[in-house]
Short mmCIF file of C-alpha atoms in Angstrom, two decimals:
data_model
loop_
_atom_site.label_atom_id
_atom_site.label_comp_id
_atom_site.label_asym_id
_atom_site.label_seq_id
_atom_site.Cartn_x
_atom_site.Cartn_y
_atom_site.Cartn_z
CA UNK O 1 60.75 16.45 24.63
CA UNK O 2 60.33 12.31 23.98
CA UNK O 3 56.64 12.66 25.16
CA UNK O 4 56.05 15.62 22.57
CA UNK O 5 57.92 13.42 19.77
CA UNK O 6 56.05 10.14 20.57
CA UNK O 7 52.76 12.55 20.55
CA UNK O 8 53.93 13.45 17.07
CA UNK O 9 54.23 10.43 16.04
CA UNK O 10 50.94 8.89 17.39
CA UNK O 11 49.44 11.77 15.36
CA UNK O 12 50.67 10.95 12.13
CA UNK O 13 49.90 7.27 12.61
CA UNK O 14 46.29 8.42 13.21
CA UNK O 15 46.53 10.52 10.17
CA UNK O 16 47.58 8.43 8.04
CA UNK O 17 45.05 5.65 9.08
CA UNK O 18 42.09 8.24 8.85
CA UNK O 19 43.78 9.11 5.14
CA UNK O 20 43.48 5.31 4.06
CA UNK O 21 39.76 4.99 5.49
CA UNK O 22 38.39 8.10 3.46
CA UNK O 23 40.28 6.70 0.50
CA UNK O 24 38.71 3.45 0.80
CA UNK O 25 35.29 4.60 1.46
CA UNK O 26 35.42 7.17 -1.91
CA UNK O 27 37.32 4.59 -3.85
CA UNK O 28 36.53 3.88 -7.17
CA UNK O 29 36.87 0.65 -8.93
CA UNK O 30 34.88 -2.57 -10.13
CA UNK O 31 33.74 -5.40 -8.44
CA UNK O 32 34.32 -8.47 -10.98
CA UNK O 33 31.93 -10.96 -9.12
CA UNK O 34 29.24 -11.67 -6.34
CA UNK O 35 32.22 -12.83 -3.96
CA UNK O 36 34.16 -9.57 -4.50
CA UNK O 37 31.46 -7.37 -3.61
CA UNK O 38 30.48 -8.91 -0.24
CA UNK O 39 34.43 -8.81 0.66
CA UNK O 40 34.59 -5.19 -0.69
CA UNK O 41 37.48 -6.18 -2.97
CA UNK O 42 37.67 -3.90 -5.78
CA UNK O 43 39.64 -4.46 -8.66
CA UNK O 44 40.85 -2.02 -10.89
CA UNK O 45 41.11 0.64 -7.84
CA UNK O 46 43.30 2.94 -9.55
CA UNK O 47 40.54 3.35 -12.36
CA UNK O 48 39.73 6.48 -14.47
CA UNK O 49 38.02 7.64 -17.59
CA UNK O 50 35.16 5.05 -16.45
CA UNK O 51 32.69 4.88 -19.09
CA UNK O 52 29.20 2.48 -18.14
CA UNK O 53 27.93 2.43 -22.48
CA UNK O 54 24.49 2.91 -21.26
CA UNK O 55 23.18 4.44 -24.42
CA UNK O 56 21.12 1.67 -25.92
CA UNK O 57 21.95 -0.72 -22.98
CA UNK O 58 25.45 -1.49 -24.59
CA UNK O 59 26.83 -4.63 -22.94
CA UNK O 60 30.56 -3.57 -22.05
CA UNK O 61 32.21 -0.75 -19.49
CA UNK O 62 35.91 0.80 -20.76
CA UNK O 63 37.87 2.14 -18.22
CA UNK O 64 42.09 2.80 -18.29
CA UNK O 65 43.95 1.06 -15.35
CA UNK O 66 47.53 1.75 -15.37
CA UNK O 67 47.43 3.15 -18.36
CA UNK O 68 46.37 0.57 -20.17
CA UNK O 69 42.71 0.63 -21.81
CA UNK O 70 40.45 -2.66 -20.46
CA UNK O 71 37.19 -3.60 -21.64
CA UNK O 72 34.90 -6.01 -19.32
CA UNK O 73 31.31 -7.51 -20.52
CA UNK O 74 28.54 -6.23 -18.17
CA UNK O 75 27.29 -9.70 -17.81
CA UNK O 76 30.45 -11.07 -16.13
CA UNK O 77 30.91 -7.96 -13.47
CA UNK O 78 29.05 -7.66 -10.59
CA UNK O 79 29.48 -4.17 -10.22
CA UNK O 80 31.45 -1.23 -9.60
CA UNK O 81 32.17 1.91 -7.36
CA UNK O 82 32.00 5.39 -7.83
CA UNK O 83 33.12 8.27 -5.49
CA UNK O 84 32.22 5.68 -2.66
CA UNK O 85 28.89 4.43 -4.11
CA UNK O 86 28.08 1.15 -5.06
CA UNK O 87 26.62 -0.04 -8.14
CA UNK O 88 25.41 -3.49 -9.36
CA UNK O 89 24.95 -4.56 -13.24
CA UNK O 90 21.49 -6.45 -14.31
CA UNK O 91 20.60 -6.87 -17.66
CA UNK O 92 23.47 -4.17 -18.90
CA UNK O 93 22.24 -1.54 -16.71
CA UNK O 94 23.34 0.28 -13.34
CA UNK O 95 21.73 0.62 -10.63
CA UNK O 96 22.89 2.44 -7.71
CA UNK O 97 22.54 0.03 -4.18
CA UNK O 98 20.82 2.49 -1.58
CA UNK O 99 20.28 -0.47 1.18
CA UNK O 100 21.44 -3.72 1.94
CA UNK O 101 19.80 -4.79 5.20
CA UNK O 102 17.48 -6.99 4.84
CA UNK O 103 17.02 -7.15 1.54
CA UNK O 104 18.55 -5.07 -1.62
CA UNK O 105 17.08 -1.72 -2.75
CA UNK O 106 18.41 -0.16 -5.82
CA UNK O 107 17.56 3.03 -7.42
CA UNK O 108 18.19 3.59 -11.54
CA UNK O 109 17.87 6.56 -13.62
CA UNK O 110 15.72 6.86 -16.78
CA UNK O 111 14.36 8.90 -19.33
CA UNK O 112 10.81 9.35 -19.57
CA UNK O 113 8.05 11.02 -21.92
CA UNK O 114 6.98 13.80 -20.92
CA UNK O 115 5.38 16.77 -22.98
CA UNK O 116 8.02 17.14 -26.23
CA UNK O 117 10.74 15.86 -24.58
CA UNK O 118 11.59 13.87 -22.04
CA UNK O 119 13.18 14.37 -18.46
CA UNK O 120 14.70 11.77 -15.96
CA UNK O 121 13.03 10.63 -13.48
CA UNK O 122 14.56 8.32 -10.55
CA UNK O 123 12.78 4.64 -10.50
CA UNK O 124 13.24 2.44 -7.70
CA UNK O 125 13.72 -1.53 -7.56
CA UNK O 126 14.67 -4.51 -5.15
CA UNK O 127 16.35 -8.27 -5.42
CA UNK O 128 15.46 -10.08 -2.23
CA UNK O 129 19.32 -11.05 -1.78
CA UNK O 130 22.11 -9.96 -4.00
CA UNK O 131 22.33 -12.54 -6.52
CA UNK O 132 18.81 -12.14 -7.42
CA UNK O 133 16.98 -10.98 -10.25
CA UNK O 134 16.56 -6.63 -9.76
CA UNK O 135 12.80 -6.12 -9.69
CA UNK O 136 10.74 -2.90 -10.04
CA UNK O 137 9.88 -1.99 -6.58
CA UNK O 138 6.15 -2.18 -6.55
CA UNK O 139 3.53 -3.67 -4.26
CA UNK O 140 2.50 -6.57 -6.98
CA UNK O 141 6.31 -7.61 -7.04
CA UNK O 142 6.69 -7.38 -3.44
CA UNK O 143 3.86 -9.53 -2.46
CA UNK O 144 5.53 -12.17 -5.28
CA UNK O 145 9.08 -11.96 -3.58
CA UNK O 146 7.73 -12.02 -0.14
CA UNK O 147 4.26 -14.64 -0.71
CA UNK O 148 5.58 -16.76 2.28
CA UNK O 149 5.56 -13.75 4.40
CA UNK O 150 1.88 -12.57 5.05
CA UNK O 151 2.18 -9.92 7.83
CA UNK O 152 4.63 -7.95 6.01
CA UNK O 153 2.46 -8.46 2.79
CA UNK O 154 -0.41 -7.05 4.64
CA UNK O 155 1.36 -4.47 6.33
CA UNK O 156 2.91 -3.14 3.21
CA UNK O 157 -0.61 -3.04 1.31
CA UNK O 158 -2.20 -1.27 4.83
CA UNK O 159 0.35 1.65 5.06
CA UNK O 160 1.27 2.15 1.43
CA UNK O 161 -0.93 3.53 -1.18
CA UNK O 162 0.49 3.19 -4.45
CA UNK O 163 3.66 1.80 -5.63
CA UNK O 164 5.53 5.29 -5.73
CA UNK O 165 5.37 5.77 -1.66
CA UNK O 166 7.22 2.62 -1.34
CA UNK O 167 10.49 3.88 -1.71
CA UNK O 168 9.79 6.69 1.24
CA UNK O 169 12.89 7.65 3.54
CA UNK O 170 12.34 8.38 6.85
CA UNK O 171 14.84 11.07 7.22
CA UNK O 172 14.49 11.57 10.87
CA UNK O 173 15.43 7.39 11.65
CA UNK O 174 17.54 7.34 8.52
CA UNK O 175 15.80 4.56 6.91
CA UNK O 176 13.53 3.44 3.91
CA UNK O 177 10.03 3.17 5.84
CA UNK O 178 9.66 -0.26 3.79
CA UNK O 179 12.39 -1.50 6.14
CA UNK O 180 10.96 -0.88 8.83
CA UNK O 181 7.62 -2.76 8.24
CA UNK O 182 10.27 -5.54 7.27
CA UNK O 183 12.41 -6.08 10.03
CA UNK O 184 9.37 -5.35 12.59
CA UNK O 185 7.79 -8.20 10.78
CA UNK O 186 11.15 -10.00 11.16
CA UNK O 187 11.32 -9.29 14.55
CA UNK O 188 7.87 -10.32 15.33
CA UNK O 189 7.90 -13.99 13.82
CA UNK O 190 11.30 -14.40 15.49
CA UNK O 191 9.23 -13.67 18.88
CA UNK O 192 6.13 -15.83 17.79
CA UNK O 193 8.52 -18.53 17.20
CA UNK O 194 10.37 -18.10 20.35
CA UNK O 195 7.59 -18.30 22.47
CA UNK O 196 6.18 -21.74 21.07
#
């Protein structure tokens, strides 16, 4: 009977731990700086009615905490978290951090012209680290970011075509296909310098 109580017990430990981890990893709340988000310290965890002020690119997020209304200025927040998704603010707007290895890729929804109206369409973009400036992900700004790096510059103009393939996923290794011509040139000039 003390074996089937301490098995009890274990459980509900477990449980509970497993409980806390989902929690964390859908959490919503904001990350006030730089620091923050590399710690994964969100403030304002309890967060609801969340509301970004994107029309127009308006410059502050409003959000209840406690039930108290609080108003923060874009340009002083790193970010913020959503259902377990992270976010990062440049320039008043959003945008949604697919990958961090390496360096950052970021995706950002817009509105575009098309016919008589318009639709949204899903527009990619990259900061070599996380404190810099959010780029449009295309081949020109790549081989600006990356000028000291020549085989991955000449690897990413040999296997992609136009600026839209960049952002491919390789669904079947789980992983942007850019990354992989980056850390294969990472891993090769770590060899190369090895060997001298």
């Amino acid at each position: 009977m003390k074996n089937v109580m301490k098995m009890i017990v274990i459980l509900m430990m477990i449980g509970t731990q497993v409980n806390s981890l989902m929690a964390q990893s859908n959490s919503t709340g904001i990350y006030l700086t730089l620091q923050d988000y590399k710690m994964g310290k969100l403030a304002y965890a309890d967060a609801n009615n969340l509301k970004l002020n994107e029309f127009l690119g308006g410059s502050h997020i409003n959000l209840k905490s406690e039930g108290k209304k609080v108003r923060l200025a874009k340009a002083e927040t790193f970010g913020y978290r959503f259902n377990g998704v992270d976010y990062r603010f440049y320039h008043n707007q959003a945008y949604q951090v697919l990958d961090t290895a390496g360096f950052i890729l970021y995706s950002h929804a817009q509105l575009m012209p098309q016919g008589k109206g318009y639709v949204t369409a899903t527009m990619y973009f990259f900061s070599v680290n996380q404190s810099a400036p959010v780029t449009e992900l295309t081949i020109a700004n790549i081989n600006k970011s990356f000028a000291t790096q020549t085989e991955f510059r000449y690897s990413i103009e040999n296997y992609f075509h136009n600026d839209a393939s960049l952002a491919t996923y390789d669904k079947l290794n789980k992983q942007y296909e850019i990354k992989y011509l980056y850390f294969e040139h990472q891993h090769n000039a770590a060899t190369q310098h090895a060997s001298l």
